[in-house]
mmCIF file of C-alpha atoms in Angstrom:
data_model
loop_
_atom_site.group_PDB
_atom_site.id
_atom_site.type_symbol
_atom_site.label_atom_id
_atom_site.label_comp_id
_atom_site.label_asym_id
_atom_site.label_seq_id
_atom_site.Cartn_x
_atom_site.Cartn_y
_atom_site.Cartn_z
ATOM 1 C CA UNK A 1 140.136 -64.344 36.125
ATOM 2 C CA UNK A 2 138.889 -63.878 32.259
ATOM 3 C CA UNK A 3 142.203 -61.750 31.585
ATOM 4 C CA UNK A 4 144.101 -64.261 32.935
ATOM 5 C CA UNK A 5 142.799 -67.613 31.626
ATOM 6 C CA UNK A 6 143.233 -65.627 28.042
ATOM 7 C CA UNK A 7 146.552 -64.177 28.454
ATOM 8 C CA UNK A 8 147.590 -68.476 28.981
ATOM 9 C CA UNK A 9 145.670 -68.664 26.128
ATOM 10 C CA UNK A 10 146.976 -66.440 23.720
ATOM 11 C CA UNK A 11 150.617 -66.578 25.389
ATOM 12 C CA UNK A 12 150.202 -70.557 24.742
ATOM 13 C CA UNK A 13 149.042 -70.169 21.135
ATOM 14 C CA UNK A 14 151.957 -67.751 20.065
ATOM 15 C CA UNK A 15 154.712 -69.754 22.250
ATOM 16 C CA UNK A 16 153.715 -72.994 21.799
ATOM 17 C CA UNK A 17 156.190 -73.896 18.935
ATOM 18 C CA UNK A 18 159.192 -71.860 20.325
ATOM 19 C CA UNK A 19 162.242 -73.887 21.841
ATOM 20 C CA UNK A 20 162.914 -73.569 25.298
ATOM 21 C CA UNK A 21 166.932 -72.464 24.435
ATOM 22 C CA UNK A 22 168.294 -69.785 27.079
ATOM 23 C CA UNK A 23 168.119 -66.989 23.732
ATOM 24 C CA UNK A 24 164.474 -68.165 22.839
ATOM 25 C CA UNK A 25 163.536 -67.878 26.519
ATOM 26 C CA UNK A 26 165.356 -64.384 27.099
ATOM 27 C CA UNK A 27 163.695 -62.998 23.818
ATOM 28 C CA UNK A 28 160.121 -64.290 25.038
ATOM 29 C CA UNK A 29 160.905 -62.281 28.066
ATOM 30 C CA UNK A 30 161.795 -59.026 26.357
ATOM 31 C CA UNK A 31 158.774 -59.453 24.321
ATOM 32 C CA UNK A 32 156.367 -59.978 27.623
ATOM 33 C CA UNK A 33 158.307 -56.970 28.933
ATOM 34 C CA UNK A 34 157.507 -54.896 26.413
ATOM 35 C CA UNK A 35 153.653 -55.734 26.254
ATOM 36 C CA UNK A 36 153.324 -55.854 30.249
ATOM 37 C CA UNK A 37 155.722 -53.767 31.933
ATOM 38 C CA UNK A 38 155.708 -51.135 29.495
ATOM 39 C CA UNK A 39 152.181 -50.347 29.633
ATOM 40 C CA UNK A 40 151.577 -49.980 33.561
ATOM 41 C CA UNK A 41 154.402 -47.451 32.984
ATOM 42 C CA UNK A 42 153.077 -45.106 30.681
ATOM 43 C CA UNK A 43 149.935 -45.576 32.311
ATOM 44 C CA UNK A 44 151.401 -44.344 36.149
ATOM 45 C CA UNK A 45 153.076 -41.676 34.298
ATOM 46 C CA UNK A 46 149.680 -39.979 33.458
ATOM 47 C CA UNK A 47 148.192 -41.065 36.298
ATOM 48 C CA UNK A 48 150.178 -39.692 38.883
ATOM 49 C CA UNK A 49 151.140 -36.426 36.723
ATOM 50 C CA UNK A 50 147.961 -35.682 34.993
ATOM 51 C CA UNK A 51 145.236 -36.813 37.474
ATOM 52 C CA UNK A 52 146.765 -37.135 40.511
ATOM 53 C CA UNK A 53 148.047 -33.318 40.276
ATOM 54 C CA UNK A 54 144.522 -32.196 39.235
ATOM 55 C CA UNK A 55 142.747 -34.302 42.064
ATOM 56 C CA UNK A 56 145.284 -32.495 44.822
ATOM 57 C CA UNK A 57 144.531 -29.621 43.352
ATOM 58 C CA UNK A 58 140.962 -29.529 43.510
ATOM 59 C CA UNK A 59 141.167 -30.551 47.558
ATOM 60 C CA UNK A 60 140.425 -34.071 46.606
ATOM 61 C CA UNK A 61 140.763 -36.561 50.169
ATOM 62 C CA UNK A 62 143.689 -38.260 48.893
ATOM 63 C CA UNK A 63 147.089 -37.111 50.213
ATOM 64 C CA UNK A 64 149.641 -39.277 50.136
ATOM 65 C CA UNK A 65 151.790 -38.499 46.931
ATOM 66 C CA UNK A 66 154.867 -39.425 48.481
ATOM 67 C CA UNK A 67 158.134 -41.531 46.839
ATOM 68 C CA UNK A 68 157.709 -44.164 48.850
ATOM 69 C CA UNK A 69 154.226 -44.990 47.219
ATOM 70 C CA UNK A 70 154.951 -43.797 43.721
ATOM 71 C CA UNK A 71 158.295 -46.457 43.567
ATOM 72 C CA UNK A 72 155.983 -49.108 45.101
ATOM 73 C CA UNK A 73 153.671 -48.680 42.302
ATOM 74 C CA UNK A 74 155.555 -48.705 39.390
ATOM 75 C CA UNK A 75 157.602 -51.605 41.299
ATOM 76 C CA UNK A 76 154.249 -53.576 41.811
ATOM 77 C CA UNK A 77 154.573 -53.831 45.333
ATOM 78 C CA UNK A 78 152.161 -51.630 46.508
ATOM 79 C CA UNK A 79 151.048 -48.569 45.315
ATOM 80 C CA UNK A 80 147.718 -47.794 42.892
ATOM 81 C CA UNK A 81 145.859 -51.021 43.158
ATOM 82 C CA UNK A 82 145.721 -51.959 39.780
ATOM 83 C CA UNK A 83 149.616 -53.621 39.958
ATOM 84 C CA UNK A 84 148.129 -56.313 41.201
ATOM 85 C CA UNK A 85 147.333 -57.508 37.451
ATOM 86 C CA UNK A 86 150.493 -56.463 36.549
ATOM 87 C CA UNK A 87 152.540 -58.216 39.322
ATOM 88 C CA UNK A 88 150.313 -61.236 38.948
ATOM 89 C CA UNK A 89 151.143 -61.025 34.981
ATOM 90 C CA UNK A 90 154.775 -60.409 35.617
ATOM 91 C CA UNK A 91 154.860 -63.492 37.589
ATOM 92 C CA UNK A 92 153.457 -65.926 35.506
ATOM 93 C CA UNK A 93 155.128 -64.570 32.665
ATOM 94 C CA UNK A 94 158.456 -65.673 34.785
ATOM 95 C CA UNK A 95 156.464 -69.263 35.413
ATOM 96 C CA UNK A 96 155.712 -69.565 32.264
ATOM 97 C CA UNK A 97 158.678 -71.337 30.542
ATOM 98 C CA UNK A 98 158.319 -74.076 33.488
ATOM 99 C CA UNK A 99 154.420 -74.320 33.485
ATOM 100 C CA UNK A 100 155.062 -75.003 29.264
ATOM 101 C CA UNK A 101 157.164 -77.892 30.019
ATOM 102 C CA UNK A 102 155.339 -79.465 32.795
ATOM 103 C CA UNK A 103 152.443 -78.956 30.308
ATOM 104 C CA UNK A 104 153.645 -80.412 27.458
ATOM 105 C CA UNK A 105 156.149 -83.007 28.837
ATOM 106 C CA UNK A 106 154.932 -83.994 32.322
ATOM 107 C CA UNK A 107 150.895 -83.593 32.714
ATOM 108 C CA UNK A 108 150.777 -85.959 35.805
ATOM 109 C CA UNK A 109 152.564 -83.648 37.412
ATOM 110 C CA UNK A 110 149.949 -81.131 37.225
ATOM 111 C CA UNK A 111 147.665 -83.887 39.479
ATOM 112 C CA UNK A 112 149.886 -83.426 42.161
ATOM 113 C CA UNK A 113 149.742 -79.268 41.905
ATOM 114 C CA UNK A 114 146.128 -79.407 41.976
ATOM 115 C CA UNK A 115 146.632 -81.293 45.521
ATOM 116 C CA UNK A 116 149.584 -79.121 46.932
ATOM 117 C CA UNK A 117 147.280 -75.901 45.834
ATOM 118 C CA UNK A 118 144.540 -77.632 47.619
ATOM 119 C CA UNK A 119 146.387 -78.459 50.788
ATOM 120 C CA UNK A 120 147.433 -74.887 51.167
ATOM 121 C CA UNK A 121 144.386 -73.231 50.067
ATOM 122 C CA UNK A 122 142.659 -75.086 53.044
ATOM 123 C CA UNK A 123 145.413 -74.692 55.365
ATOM 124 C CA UNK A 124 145.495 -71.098 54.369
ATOM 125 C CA UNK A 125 141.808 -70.808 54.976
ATOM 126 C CA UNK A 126 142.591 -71.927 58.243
ATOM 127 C CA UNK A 127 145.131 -69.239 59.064
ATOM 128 C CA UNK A 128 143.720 -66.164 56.570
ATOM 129 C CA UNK A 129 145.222 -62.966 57.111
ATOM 130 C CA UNK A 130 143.303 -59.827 58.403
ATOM 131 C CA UNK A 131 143.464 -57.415 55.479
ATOM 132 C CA UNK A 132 141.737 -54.435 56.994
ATOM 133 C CA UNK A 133 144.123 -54.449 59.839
ATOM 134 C CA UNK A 134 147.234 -56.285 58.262
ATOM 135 C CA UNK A 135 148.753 -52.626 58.021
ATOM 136 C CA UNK A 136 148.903 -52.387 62.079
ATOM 137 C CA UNK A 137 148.747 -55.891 63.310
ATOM 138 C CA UNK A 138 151.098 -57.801 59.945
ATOM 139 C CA UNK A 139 151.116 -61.428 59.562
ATOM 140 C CA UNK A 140 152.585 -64.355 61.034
ATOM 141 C CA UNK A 141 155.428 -65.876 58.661
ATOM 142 C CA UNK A 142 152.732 -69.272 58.255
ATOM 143 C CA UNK A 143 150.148 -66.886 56.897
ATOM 144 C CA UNK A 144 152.512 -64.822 54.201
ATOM 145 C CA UNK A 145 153.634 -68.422 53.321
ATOM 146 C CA UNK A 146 150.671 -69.530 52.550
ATOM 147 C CA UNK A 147 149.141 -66.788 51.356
ATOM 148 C CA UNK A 148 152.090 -66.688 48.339
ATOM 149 C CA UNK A 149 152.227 -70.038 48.036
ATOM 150 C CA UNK A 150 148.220 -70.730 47.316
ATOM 151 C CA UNK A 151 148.230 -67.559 45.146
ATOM 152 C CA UNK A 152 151.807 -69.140 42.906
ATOM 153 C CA UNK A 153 149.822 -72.339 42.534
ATOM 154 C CA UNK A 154 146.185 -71.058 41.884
ATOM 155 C CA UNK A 155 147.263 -68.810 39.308
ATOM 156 C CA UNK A 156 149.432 -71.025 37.641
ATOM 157 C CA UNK A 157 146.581 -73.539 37.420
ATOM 158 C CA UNK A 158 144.632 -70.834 36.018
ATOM 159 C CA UNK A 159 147.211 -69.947 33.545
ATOM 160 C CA UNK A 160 147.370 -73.740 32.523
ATOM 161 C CA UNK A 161 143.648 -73.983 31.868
ATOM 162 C CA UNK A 162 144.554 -70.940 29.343
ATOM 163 C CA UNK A 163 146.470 -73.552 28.006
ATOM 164 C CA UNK A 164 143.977 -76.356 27.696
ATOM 165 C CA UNK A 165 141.356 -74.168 26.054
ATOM 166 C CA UNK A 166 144.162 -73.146 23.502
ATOM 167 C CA UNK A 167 144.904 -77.090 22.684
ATOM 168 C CA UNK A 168 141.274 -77.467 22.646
ATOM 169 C CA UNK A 169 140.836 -74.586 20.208
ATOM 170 C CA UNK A 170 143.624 -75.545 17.773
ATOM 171 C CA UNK A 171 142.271 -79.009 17.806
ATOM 172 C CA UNK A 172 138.850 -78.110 16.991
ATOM 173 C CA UNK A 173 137.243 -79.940 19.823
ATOM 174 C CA UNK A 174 136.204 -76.956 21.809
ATOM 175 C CA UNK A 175 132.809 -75.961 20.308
ATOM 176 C CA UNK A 176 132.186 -79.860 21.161
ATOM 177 C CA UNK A 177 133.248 -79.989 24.398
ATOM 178 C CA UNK A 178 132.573 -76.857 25.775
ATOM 179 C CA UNK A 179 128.950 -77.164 27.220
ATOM 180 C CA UNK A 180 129.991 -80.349 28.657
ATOM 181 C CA UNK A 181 132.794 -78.561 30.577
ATOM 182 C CA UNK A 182 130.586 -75.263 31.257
ATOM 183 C CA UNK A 183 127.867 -77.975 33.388
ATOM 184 C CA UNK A 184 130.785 -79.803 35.261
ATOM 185 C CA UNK A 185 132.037 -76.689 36.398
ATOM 186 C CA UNK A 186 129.084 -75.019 37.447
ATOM 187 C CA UNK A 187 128.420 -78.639 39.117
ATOM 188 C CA UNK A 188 131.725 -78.231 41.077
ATOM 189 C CA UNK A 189 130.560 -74.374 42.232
ATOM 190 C CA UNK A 190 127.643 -75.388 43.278
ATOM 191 C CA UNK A 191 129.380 -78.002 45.455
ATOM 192 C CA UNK A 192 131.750 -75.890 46.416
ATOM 193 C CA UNK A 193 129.127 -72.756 47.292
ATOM 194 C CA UNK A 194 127.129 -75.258 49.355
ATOM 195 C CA UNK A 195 130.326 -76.430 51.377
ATOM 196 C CA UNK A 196 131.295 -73.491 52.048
ATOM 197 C CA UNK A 197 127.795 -72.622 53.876
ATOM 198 C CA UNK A 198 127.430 -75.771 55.328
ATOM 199 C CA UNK A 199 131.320 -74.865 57.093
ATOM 200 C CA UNK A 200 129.854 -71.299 57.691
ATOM 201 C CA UNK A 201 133.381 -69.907 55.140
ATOM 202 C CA UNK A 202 132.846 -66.330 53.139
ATOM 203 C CA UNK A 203 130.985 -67.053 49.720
ATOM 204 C CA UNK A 204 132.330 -63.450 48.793
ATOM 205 C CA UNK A 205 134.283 -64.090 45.513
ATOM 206 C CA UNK A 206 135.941 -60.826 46.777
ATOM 207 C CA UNK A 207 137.298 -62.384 49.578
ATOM 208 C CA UNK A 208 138.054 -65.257 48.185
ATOM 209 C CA UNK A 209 140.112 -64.102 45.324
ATOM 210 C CA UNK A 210 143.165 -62.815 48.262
ATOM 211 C CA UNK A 211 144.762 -65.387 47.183
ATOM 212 C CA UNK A 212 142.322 -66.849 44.732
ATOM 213 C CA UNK A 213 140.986 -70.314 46.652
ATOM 214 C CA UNK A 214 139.411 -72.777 45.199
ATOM 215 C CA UNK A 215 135.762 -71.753 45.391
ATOM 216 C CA UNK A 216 137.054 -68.653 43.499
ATOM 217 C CA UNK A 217 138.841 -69.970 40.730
ATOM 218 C CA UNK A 218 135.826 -72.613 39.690
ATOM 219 C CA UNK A 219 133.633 -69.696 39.648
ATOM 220 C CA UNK A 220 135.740 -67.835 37.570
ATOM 221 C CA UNK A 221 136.144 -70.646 34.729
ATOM 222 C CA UNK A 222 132.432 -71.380 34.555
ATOM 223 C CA UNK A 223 131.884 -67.846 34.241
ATOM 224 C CA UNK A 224 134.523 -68.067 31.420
ATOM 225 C CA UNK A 225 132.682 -71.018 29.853
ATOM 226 C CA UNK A 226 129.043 -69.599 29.669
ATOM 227 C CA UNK A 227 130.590 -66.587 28.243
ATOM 228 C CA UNK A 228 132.004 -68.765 25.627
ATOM 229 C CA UNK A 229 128.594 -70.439 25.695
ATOM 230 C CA UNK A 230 127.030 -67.428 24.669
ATOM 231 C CA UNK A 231 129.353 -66.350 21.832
ATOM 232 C CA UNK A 232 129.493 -69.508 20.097
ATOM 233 C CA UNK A 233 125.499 -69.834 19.873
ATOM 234 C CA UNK A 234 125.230 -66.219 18.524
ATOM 235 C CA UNK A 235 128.736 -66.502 16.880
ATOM 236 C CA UNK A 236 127.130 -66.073 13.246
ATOM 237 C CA UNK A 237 125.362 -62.582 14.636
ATOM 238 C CA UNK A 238 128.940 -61.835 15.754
ATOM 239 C CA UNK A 239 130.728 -62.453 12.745
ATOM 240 C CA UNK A 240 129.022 -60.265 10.849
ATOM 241 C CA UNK A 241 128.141 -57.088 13.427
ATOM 242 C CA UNK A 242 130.701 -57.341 16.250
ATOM 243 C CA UNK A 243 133.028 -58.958 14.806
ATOM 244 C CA UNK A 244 135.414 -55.464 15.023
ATOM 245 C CA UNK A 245 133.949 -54.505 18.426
ATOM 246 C CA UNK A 246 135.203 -57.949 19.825
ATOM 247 C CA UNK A 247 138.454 -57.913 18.388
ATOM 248 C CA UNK A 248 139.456 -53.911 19.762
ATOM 249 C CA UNK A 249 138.276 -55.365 23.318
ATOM 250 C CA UNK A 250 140.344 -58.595 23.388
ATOM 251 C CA UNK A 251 143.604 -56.710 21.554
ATOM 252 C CA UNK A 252 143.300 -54.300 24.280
ATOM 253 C CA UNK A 253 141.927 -55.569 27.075
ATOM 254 C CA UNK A 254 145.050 -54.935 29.153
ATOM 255 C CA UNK A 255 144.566 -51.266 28.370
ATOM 256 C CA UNK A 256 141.022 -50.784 28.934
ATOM 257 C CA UNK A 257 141.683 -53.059 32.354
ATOM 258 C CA UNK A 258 144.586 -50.274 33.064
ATOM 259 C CA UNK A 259 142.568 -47.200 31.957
ATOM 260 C CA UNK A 260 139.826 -47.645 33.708
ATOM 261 C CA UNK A 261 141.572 -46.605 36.943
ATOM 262 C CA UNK A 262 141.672 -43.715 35.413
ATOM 263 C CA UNK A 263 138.027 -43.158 35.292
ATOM 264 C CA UNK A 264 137.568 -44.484 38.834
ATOM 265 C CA UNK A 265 138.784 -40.816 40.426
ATOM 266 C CA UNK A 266 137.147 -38.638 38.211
ATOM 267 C CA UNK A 267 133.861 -40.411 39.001
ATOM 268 C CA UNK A 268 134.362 -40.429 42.718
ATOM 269 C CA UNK A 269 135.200 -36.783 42.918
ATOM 270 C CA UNK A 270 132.302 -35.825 40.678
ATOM 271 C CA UNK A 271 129.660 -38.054 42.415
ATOM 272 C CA UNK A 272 131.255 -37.563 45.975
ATOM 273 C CA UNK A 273 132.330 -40.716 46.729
ATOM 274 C CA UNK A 274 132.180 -43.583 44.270
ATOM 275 C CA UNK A 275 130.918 -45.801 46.935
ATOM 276 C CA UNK A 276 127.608 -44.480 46.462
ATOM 277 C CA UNK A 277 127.136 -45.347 42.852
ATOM 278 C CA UNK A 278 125.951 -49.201 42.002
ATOM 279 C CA UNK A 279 128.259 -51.397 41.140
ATOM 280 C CA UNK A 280 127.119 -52.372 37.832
ATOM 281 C CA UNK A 281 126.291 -48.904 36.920
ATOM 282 C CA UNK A 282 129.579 -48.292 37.594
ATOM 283 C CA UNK A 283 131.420 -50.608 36.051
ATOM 284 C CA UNK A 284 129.702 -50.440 32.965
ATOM 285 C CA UNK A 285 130.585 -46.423 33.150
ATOM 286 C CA UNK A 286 134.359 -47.015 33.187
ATOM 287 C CA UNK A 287 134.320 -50.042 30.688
ATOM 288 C CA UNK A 288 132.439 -47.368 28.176
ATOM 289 C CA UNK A 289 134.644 -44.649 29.103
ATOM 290 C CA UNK A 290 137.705 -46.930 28.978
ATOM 291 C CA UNK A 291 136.973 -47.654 25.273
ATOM 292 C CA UNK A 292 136.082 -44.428 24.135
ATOM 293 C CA UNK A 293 139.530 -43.253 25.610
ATOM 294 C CA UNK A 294 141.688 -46.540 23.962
ATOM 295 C CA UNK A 295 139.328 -45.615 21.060
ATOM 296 C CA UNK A 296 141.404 -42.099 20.818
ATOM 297 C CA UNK A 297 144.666 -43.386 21.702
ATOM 298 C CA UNK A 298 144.460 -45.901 18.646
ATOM 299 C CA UNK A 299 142.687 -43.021 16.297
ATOM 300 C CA UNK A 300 145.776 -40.655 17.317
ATOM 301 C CA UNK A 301 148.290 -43.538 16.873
ATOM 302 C CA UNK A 302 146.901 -44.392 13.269
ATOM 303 C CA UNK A 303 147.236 -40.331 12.908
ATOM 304 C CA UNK A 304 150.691 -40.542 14.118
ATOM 305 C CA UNK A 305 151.426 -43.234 11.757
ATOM 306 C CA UNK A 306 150.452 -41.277 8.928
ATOM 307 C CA UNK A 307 152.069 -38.590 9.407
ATOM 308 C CA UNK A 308 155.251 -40.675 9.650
ATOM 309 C CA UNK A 309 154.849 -42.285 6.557
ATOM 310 C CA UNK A 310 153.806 -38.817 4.830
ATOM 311 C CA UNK A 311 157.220 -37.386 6.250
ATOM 312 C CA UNK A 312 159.266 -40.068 4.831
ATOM 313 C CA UNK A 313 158.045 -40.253 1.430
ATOM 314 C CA UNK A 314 158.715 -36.433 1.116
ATOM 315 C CA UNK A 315 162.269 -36.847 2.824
ATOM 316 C CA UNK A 316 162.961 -39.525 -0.023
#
């Protein structure tokens, strides 16, 4: 949810001023290609050949290594479970010209996508689909319609509110309104939470974020807000001590979401089964290890760099 209210965000804040003229728009997607696409690339290439080969090697339980499933991942469409983000990214990045303009030129249009992505979230709700036996069993065409029609308008309403909080930034108003927001929301989620008992419906964000419904989303942005809560009241500590730290996570938060997969096997073949290992613990095991790897990759590209610019000014 955070990644994606701050890709609107930052996508908004470098975009905002760019025409909408058929080159503008085909550059902007080159440029989202580049930073998205690329990426989950490179990363499935060492992935499947560096780990994947090792794991198979060692008798680890997975098996299937097959075409079929390494085309469906780099396609997005199934695969390692991380294209999900990617697809989702993808996506919105295709939205994102039209979500701008309806934005910018037509905001009382976005009333009436808040109450289509409500209708379908509760019809879908209705109708869910069976995940853990949608391989054998499927869906009905009324369930895959709603499914990808709640998930097209949830996300792009999350991708809008990265847009808000970007207008609200370059206005200055944010630190002002911001606790104001953070209590509405967490109003709304506690309405929400208590509905949702009272109609006996899953309070598992988990659950709820296939496709993300509406109990998921306003959980997600008042997380988002108390985070921003909390680094605005200690934002002097943070300017002068993690100040650096902050900025590697948010300039590569895309990779450390990405390489983190990459800790995820390691872990469950060393421990036996990942399963085992708490939640937090674990997350907090592949964020660390996740940095200290993007930490390398950036050391080694700066190295890289170097040696470049060493070469050349010998050449000349």
């Amino acid at each position: 949810m955070t990644i994606v209210l701050c890709s609107g965000f930052s996508v908004y804040l470098s975009e905002r001023k760019r025409k909408t003229t058929l080159s503008d728009t085909i550059e902007f997607y080159r440029k989202r290609f580049v930073r998205i696409v690329i990426p989950w690339w490179s990363f499935l290439v060492v992935y499947f050949v560096l780990f994947r080969i090792i794991l198979l090697a060692t008798g680890a339980a997975f098996t299937d290594f097959s075409a079929k499933y390494i085309l469906s991942s780099f396609l997005t469409i199934g695969g390692v479970p991380a294209g999900w983000l990617v697809l989702l990214m993808t996506v919105m990045t295709l939205a994102f010209p039209v979500l701008k303009s309806v934005y910018e030129k037509n905001r009382r249009l976005i009333s009436g996508i808040i109450l289509t992505y409500a209708a379908f979230s509760v019809f879908y709700m209705q109708n869910p689909i069976d995940f853990p036996s949608f391989p054998q069993t499927g869906a009905s065409a009324l369930q895959l319609a709603l499914f990808s029609l709640t998930f097209l308008f949830g996300w792009s309403l999350v991708y809008m509110i990265g847009f808000f909080i970007e207008d609200m930034y370059n206005e200055h108003t944010l630190r002002k309104r911001e606790i104001k927001i953070t209590l509405n929301f967490l109003l709304l989620y506690a309405t929400l939470h208590a509905t949702h008992r009272l109609f006996g419906l899953d309070t598992s964000l988990n659950i709820n974020k296939w496709p993300p419904t509406p109990y998921y989303i306003v959980a997600g942005i008042a997380l988002t807000f108390i985070i921003l809560n909390v680094f605005f009241a200690y934002r002097h500590f943070i300017h002068l001590h993690l100040r650096k730290m902050l900025s590697f996570i948010s300039s590569n938060s895309y990779w450390i979401f990405l390489w983190s997969f990459l800790i995820l096997e390691p872990v469950a073949h060393l421990f036996g089964s990942a399963t085992h290992i708490n939640v937090y613990v674990r997350l907090m095991f592949e964020f660390a290890l996740s940095c200290l790897l993007i930490c390398a990759l950036v050391a080694l590209q700066k190295k890289l760099i170097k040696i470049k610019i060493h070469k050349e000014k010998h050449h000349f």
